[in-house]
Short mmCIF file of C-alpha atoms and ligand atoms in Angstrom, two decimals:
data_model
loop_
_atom_site.label_atom_id
_atom_site.label_comp_id
_atom_site.label_asym_id
_atom_site.label_seq_id
_atom_site.Cartn_x
_atom_site.Cartn_y
_atom_site.Cartn_z
CA MET W 166 -20.80 0.29 -11.85
CA ARG W 167 -21.95 1.11 -8.31
CA ILE W 168 -18.73 1.08 -6.27
CA ALA W 169 -18.18 1.63 -2.54
CA PHE W 170 -14.74 2.88 -1.51
CA ILE W 171 -13.71 2.51 2.14
CA GLY W 172 -10.69 4.49 3.37
CA LEU W 173 -9.78 7.91 2.00
CA GLY W 174 -6.18 8.19 3.18
CA VAL W 175 -3.13 9.23 1.18
CA MET W 176 -3.80 6.42 -1.32
CA GLY W 177 -7.56 5.85 -1.12
CA TYR W 178 -8.61 9.49 -1.59
CA PRO W 179 -7.19 9.86 -5.12
CA MET W 180 -8.08 6.26 -6.06
CA ALA W 181 -11.75 6.85 -5.23
CA GLY W 182 -11.52 10.11 -7.17
CA HIS W 183 -10.35 8.26 -10.30
CA LEU W 184 -13.35 5.92 -10.02
CA ALA W 185 -15.71 8.90 -9.96
CA THR W 186 -13.89 10.54 -12.88
CA ALA W 187 -14.19 7.29 -14.85
CA GLY W 188 -17.98 7.59 -14.54
CA HIS W 189 -18.70 5.04 -11.81
CA ASP W 190 -21.40 5.66 -9.25
CA VAL W 191 -19.19 5.99 -6.13
CA THR W 192 -20.15 5.92 -2.43
CA VAL W 193 -17.31 6.59 0.03
CA TYR W 194 -16.82 5.89 3.73
CA ASN W 195 -14.01 7.29 5.87
CA ARG W 196 -13.63 6.98 9.65
CA THR W 197 -12.72 10.66 9.93
CA ARG W 198 -15.75 12.36 8.45
CA ALA W 199 -13.93 15.58 7.44
CA LYS W 200 -12.04 13.68 4.71
CA SER W 201 -15.17 12.15 3.17
CA ALA W 202 -16.90 15.57 3.28
CA GLN W 203 -13.91 17.11 1.50
CA TRP W 204 -13.91 14.26 -1.05
CA SER W 205 -17.60 14.76 -1.86
CA ARG W 206 -17.01 18.48 -2.42
CA GLU W 207 -14.34 17.62 -4.99
CA HIS W 208 -16.03 14.67 -6.69
CA ALA W 209 -19.50 13.59 -7.65
CA GLY W 210 -20.31 10.91 -5.10
CA VAL W 211 -22.21 10.01 -1.96
CA VAL W 212 -20.86 9.84 1.61
CA ALA W 213 -21.97 6.93 3.80
CA ASP W 214 -21.91 6.95 7.62
CA THR W 215 -20.75 3.34 8.02
CA PRO W 216 -18.95 0.72 5.90
CA ALA W 217 -22.20 -1.30 5.90
CA ALA W 218 -24.17 1.64 4.49
CA ALA W 219 -21.53 2.23 1.81
CA ALA W 220 -21.57 -1.43 0.73
CA ARG W 221 -25.35 -1.83 0.52
CA ASP W 222 -26.40 -2.23 -3.16
CA ALA W 223 -22.77 -1.95 -4.39
CA ASP W 224 -21.59 -4.07 -7.31
CA ALA W 225 -18.04 -3.81 -5.96
CA VAL W 226 -16.48 -2.68 -2.69
CA CYS W 227 -12.85 -1.52 -2.44
CA THR W 228 -11.04 -1.18 0.88
CA MET W 229 -7.81 0.79 1.38
CA VAL W 230 -7.09 1.16 5.09
CA GLY W 231 -3.96 0.55 7.22
CA ASP W 232 -3.25 -2.98 8.40
CA ASP W 233 -4.96 -6.32 9.12
CA ALA W 234 -6.87 -5.06 12.20
CA ASP W 235 -8.22 -2.08 10.24
CA VAL W 236 -9.45 -4.27 7.39
CA ARG W 237 -11.10 -6.58 9.93
CA ALA W 238 -12.77 -3.54 11.50
CA VAL W 239 -14.29 -2.25 8.26
CA VAL W 240 -15.11 -5.63 6.67
CA PHE W 241 -16.15 -7.79 9.64
CA GLY W 242 -17.21 -4.87 11.88
CA GLU W 243 -14.75 -5.93 14.58
CA GLY W 244 -13.53 -3.54 17.27
CA ALA W 245 -14.92 -0.15 18.16
CA LEU W 246 -16.49 0.56 14.75
CA GLU W 247 -20.16 1.59 14.89
CA GLY W 248 -22.82 0.55 12.41
CA GLY W 249 -21.52 -2.76 11.11
CA GLY W 250 -18.90 -3.86 8.63
CA VAL W 251 -19.10 -4.34 4.86
CA LEU W 252 -20.08 -8.01 5.15
CA SER W 253 -23.25 -7.24 7.10
CA SER W 254 -24.83 -5.68 3.99
CA LEU W 255 -22.75 -6.88 1.02
CA ARG W 256 -24.76 -8.53 -1.79
CA ALA W 257 -23.84 -12.22 -2.23
CA ASP W 258 -22.78 -11.62 -5.85
CA ALA W 259 -20.84 -8.38 -5.21
CA LEU W 260 -17.06 -8.18 -5.63
CA LEU W 261 -14.80 -7.33 -2.69
CA ILE W 262 -11.32 -5.93 -3.46
CA ASP W 263 -8.82 -5.22 -0.70
CA HIS W 264 -6.04 -2.81 -1.73
CA THR W 265 -4.54 -2.60 1.78
CA THR W 266 -1.08 -4.20 2.24
CA THR W 267 -1.80 -6.99 4.75
CA SER W 268 -0.86 -10.55 5.68
CA ALA W 269 -1.73 -13.32 3.23
CA THR W 270 -3.62 -15.01 6.09
CA LEU W 271 -6.07 -12.12 6.23
CA ALA W 272 -6.65 -12.41 2.47
CA ARG W 273 -7.56 -16.08 2.88
CA ASP W 274 -9.90 -15.26 5.81
CA LEU W 275 -11.66 -12.65 3.69
CA ALA W 276 -12.11 -15.09 0.80
CA GLU W 277 -13.58 -17.64 3.18
CA ALA W 278 -16.10 -15.07 4.38
CA HIS W 279 -16.94 -13.80 0.86
CA PRO W 280 -15.97 -15.95 -2.15
CA HIS W 281 -15.90 -13.10 -4.73
CA PHE W 282 -12.74 -11.62 -3.26
CA VAL W 283 -9.46 -10.30 -4.72
CA ASP W 284 -6.44 -9.25 -2.65
CA ALA W 285 -4.89 -6.39 -4.61
CA PRO W 286 -2.08 -4.52 -2.83
CA VAL W 287 -0.57 -1.68 -4.82
CA SER W 288 2.85 -0.23 -5.60
CA GLY W 289 3.61 3.23 -6.94
CA GLY W 290 3.10 5.41 -3.88
CA GLN W 291 1.14 8.61 -3.48
CA ALA W 292 2.23 9.88 -6.91
CA GLY W 293 1.06 6.63 -8.53
CA ALA W 294 -2.33 6.95 -6.82
CA GLN W 295 -2.69 10.60 -7.81
CA ASN W 296 -1.67 9.97 -11.42
CA GLY W 297 -3.81 6.84 -11.74
CA ALA W 298 -0.66 4.83 -12.50
CA LEU W 299 -0.49 2.17 -9.79
CA THR W 300 0.99 -1.29 -10.26
CA ILE W 301 -1.38 -3.84 -8.72
CA MET W 302 -0.57 -7.44 -7.72
CA CYS W 303 -3.64 -9.63 -7.40
CA GLY W 304 -4.75 -12.90 -5.87
CA GLY W 305 -8.10 -14.48 -6.65
CA ASP W 306 -9.96 -16.71 -9.08
CA GLU W 307 -9.88 -15.70 -12.74
CA THR W 308 -13.52 -14.58 -12.88
CA SER W 309 -13.20 -12.32 -9.83
CA TYR W 310 -9.89 -10.95 -11.16
CA ALA W 311 -11.49 -10.07 -14.52
CA ARG W 312 -14.28 -8.22 -12.69
CA ALA W 313 -11.69 -6.43 -10.52
CA VAL W 314 -9.72 -5.25 -13.56
CA ALA W 315 -12.81 -3.37 -14.77
CA VAL W 316 -12.71 -1.42 -11.48
CA MET W 317 -8.93 -1.05 -11.12
CA ASN W 318 -8.44 0.24 -14.67
CA ALA W 319 -9.47 3.65 -13.33
CA TYR W 320 -6.23 3.96 -11.31
CA ALA W 321 -3.83 1.25 -12.53
CA LYS W 322 -1.11 1.32 -15.15
CA ALA W 323 -0.55 -2.44 -14.74
CA THR W 324 -2.50 -5.23 -13.07
CA THR W 325 -1.28 -8.82 -12.77
CA ARG W 326 -3.04 -11.90 -11.44
CA ILE W 327 -0.26 -13.76 -9.62
CA GLY W 328 -2.40 -16.73 -8.54
CA PRO W 329 -5.15 -17.65 -6.06
CA VAL W 330 -6.22 -15.56 -3.06
CA GLY W 331 -3.25 -14.44 -0.94
CA HIS W 332 -0.80 -14.40 -3.83
CA GLY W 333 -1.24 -10.66 -4.37
CA GLN W 334 -0.05 -10.04 -0.79
CA LEU W 335 2.82 -12.52 -1.19
CA ALA W 336 3.93 -10.73 -4.39
CA LYS W 337 3.82 -7.40 -2.55
CA MET W 338 6.14 -8.95 0.07
CA CYS W 339 8.60 -9.78 -2.75
CA ASN W 340 8.32 -6.12 -3.81
CA GLN W 341 9.18 -4.92 -0.29
CA ILE W 342 12.11 -7.40 0.02
CA CYS W 343 13.60 -5.89 -3.18
CA ILE W 344 13.06 -2.32 -1.99
CA ALA W 345 14.61 -2.95 1.45
CA GLY W 346 17.87 -4.26 -0.02
CA ILE W 347 18.10 -1.67 -2.76
CA VAL W 348 17.55 1.31 -0.43
CA GLU W 349 20.21 0.09 2.03
CA GLY W 350 22.67 -0.48 -0.85
CA LEU W 351 22.03 3.04 -2.14
CA ALA W 352 22.44 4.53 1.36
CA GLU W 353 25.77 2.70 1.79
CA ALA W 354 27.05 3.81 -1.65
CA LEU W 355 26.30 7.45 -0.84
CA HIS W 356 27.95 7.12 2.57
CA PHE W 357 31.00 5.50 0.96
CA ALA W 358 31.23 8.30 -1.64
CA ASP W 359 31.02 10.85 1.14
CA ARG W 360 33.88 9.28 3.11
CA ALA W 361 35.97 8.84 -0.06
CA GLY W 362 35.56 12.53 -0.83
CA ILE W 363 34.06 12.03 -4.31
CA ASP W 364 31.11 14.00 -5.69
CA PRO W 365 27.96 11.93 -4.96
CA GLU W 366 25.94 13.67 -7.68
CA ALA W 367 28.56 12.84 -10.31
CA VAL W 368 28.68 9.24 -9.08
CA ILE W 369 24.90 8.84 -9.33
CA ALA W 370 24.82 10.49 -12.77
CA ALA W 371 27.41 7.96 -13.94
CA ILE W 372 26.26 4.72 -12.31
CA SER W 373 22.51 5.23 -12.76
CA GLN W 374 23.07 4.64 -16.49
CA GLY W 375 24.54 1.18 -15.83
CA ALA W 376 23.71 -2.05 -14.01
CA ALA W 377 23.38 -0.31 -10.61
CA GLY W 378 20.48 1.86 -11.80
CA SER W 379 17.11 1.50 -10.04
CA TRP W 380 13.84 3.32 -9.34
CA GLN W 381 15.24 4.22 -5.91
CA MET W 382 18.39 5.67 -7.47
CA THR W 383 16.43 7.71 -10.04
CA ASN W 384 13.84 8.99 -7.56
CA ARG W 385 15.58 9.08 -4.16
CA ALA W 386 19.36 9.56 -4.56
CA ALA W 387 19.10 13.35 -4.98
CA THR W 388 16.93 13.80 -1.87
CA MET W 389 19.18 11.44 0.13
CA ILE W 390 22.17 13.59 -0.84
CA GLU W 391 20.22 16.66 0.37
CA GLY W 392 19.19 14.85 3.59
CA ARG W 393 15.44 15.33 2.89
CA TYR W 394 13.13 12.55 4.09
CA ASP W 395 9.86 14.31 5.00
CA PHE W 396 7.77 12.77 2.19
CA GLY W 397 7.06 9.45 0.48
CA PHE W 398 6.49 5.96 1.89
CA ALA W 399 6.68 5.98 5.69
CA VAL W 400 9.08 3.82 7.68
CA ASP W 401 6.14 2.78 9.94
CA TRP W 402 4.33 1.31 6.89
CA MET W 403 7.53 -0.41 5.72
CA ARG W 404 8.04 -2.05 9.13
CA LYS W 405 4.44 -3.31 9.03
CA ASP W 406 5.10 -4.82 5.59
CA LEU W 407 8.45 -6.34 6.58
CA GLY W 408 6.76 -7.77 9.70
CA HIS W 409 4.25 -9.63 7.50
CA THR W 410 7.11 -10.69 5.20
CA LEU W 411 9.30 -12.07 7.99
CA SER W 412 6.33 -13.94 9.58
CA GLU W 413 5.57 -15.51 6.21
CA ALA W 414 9.25 -16.44 5.81
CA ARG W 415 9.21 -18.13 9.24
CA ARG W 416 6.15 -20.09 8.13
CA THR W 417 7.67 -21.25 4.82
CA GLY W 418 11.29 -21.59 5.97
CA ALA W 419 12.52 -18.90 3.53
CA ARG W 420 15.78 -17.29 4.69
CA LEU W 421 15.85 -13.48 4.44
CA PRO W 422 19.08 -12.32 6.11
CA LEU W 423 19.23 -8.93 4.35
CA THR W 424 15.53 -8.19 4.88
CA ALA W 425 15.80 -9.02 8.59
CA LEU W 426 18.80 -6.70 8.92
CA VAL W 427 17.12 -3.81 7.10
CA ASP W 428 14.00 -4.31 9.25
CA GLN W 429 16.18 -3.73 12.31
CA LEU W 430 17.76 -0.64 10.71
CA TYR W 431 14.25 0.73 10.18
CA ALA W 432 13.50 -0.06 13.86
CA GLN W 433 16.44 2.21 14.68
CA VAL W 434 15.01 5.01 12.49
CA GLN W 435 11.70 4.60 14.39
CA ALA W 436 13.51 4.69 17.76
CA GLU W 437 15.07 7.99 16.70
CA GLY W 438 11.58 9.42 16.01
CA GLY W 439 11.60 8.87 12.23
CA GLY W 440 8.60 6.57 11.82
CA ARG W 441 6.82 8.96 9.46
CA LEU W 442 9.94 9.67 7.35
CA ASP W 443 10.42 8.18 3.88
CA THR W 444 12.11 4.76 3.65
CA SER W 445 15.20 6.42 2.11
CA SER W 446 15.94 7.73 5.65
CA LEU W 447 18.25 4.68 6.10
CA ARG W 448 20.93 7.09 4.86
CA MET W 449 20.57 9.05 8.14
CA LEU W 450 21.97 6.13 10.14
CA LEU W 451 25.32 6.34 8.30
CA THR W 452 26.94 9.52 9.51
P1 NAP X 1484 -3.25 6.50 5.43
O1 NAP X 1484 -3.05 7.79 4.71
O2 NAP X 1484 -2.83 6.42 6.86
O3 NAP X 1484 -4.81 6.14 5.32
C1 NAP X 1484 -5.35 5.06 6.02
C2 NAP X 1484 -6.87 5.08 5.84
O4 NAP X 1484 -7.42 3.99 6.58
C3 NAP X 1484 -7.53 6.33 6.40
O5 NAP X 1484 -8.64 6.63 5.59
C4 NAP X 1484 -7.98 5.88 7.79
O6 NAP X 1484 -9.07 6.62 8.30
C5 NAP X 1484 -8.40 4.47 7.49
N1 NAP X 1484 -8.38 3.60 8.69
C6 NAP X 1484 -7.30 3.17 9.34
N2 NAP X 1484 -7.64 2.38 10.36
C7 NAP X 1484 -8.99 2.31 10.35
C8 NAP X 1484 -9.95 1.63 11.14
N3 NAP X 1484 -9.57 0.84 12.17
N4 NAP X 1484 -11.26 1.79 10.86
C9 NAP X 1484 -11.64 2.55 9.82
N5 NAP X 1484 -10.78 3.22 9.01
C10 NAP X 1484 -9.47 3.09 9.27
O7 NAP X 1484 -2.53 5.29 4.66
P2 NAP X 1484 -2.13 5.17 3.12
O8 NAP X 1484 -0.79 5.79 2.92
O9 NAP X 1484 -3.27 5.60 2.26
O10 NAP X 1484 -1.89 3.58 3.00
C11 NAP X 1484 -2.98 2.68 2.97
C12 NAP X 1484 -2.46 1.27 2.69
O11 NAP X 1484 -1.75 1.28 1.45
C13 NAP X 1484 -1.48 0.71 3.73
O12 NAP X 1484 -1.70 -0.67 3.88
C14 NAP X 1484 -0.11 0.99 3.11
O13 NAP X 1484 0.87 0.07 3.57
C15 NAP X 1484 -0.43 0.80 1.64
N6 NAP X 1484 0.45 1.52 0.70
C16 NAP X 1484 0.77 2.82 0.93
C17 NAP X 1484 1.60 3.48 0.03
C18 NAP X 1484 2.01 4.92 0.25
O14 NAP X 1484 2.93 5.41 -0.44
N7 NAP X 1484 1.36 5.68 1.16
C19 NAP X 1484 2.10 2.82 -1.11
C20 NAP X 1484 1.72 1.49 -1.33
C21 NAP X 1484 0.89 0.85 -0.42
P3 NAP X 1484 -8.85 8.04 9.03
O15 NAP X 1484 -8.88 9.07 7.95
O16 NAP X 1484 -9.97 8.15 9.97
O17 NAP X 1484 -7.51 7.96 9.74
#
């Protein structure tokens, strides 16, 4: 397949690499040219100067940028971007897949502009992108989803169609709600163990085998005990995601007391200069 990949950040760079390794004919675009030049030295593929040039003649276009405004910039050509967005050159029958974590409203706007659209936010972090083992939650019609799976297979370990357009983003919000509560619970348990004077490593070894076990406990408890947070999924990204989640909850009337609280705790981490730290940095607030 001829695939255009827009956005070679922490996640997009390895994802585009997996597409090239899988034998697709890949054209990449990145705002900062040095990254696309580096990518083309590592992988067989072409570098385009604009999103519009990358999308021309593509069978499928994947975007993986930051937030709603960034997707609007590369797809609609809004803002300061030069050379036009993806939609100015996209073939009418081509597939558009957005992997960025955004609002569900944006997903619906994109589908209105281009009917062959799938919102496909990912979970699994940098390691999941590098290992080609992402979990992907999708929204779109069944035909577009089936076409998207043929692309996403290069970097996914699991793909699920949740429902129509927007439902991928809404599922990702459920994912972030779960993570917010679990990380705060883990931070509080480690703080409690500390104050009680019991060995936190022994506690985690014991309770991770039982009902309290979680991905966060397996992958983050040890680094939280060491006080290391300079890696992983950034607090700034989490606040963006929780912002979309809380707006959606206001719209639907869903009540998210714990999520709202943890959002404010992350605001405190940001205020203390920790916006780029991993989300497990909630532990830092409990001293
Ligand atoms: P990142 O490393 O900051 O990369 C963002 C990419 O978007 C860069 O290529 C950047 O270009 C490009 N970009 C941003 N704004 C742009 C604009 N206005 N116009 C054109 N290009 C623009 O971010 P990431 O960690 O890969 O995350 C990407 C998305 O995946 C986010 O929505 C994030 O929430 C989500 N996500 C991330 C993780 C994770 O662990 N990192 C996990 C799951 C989901 P430049 O190179 O020029 O800056």
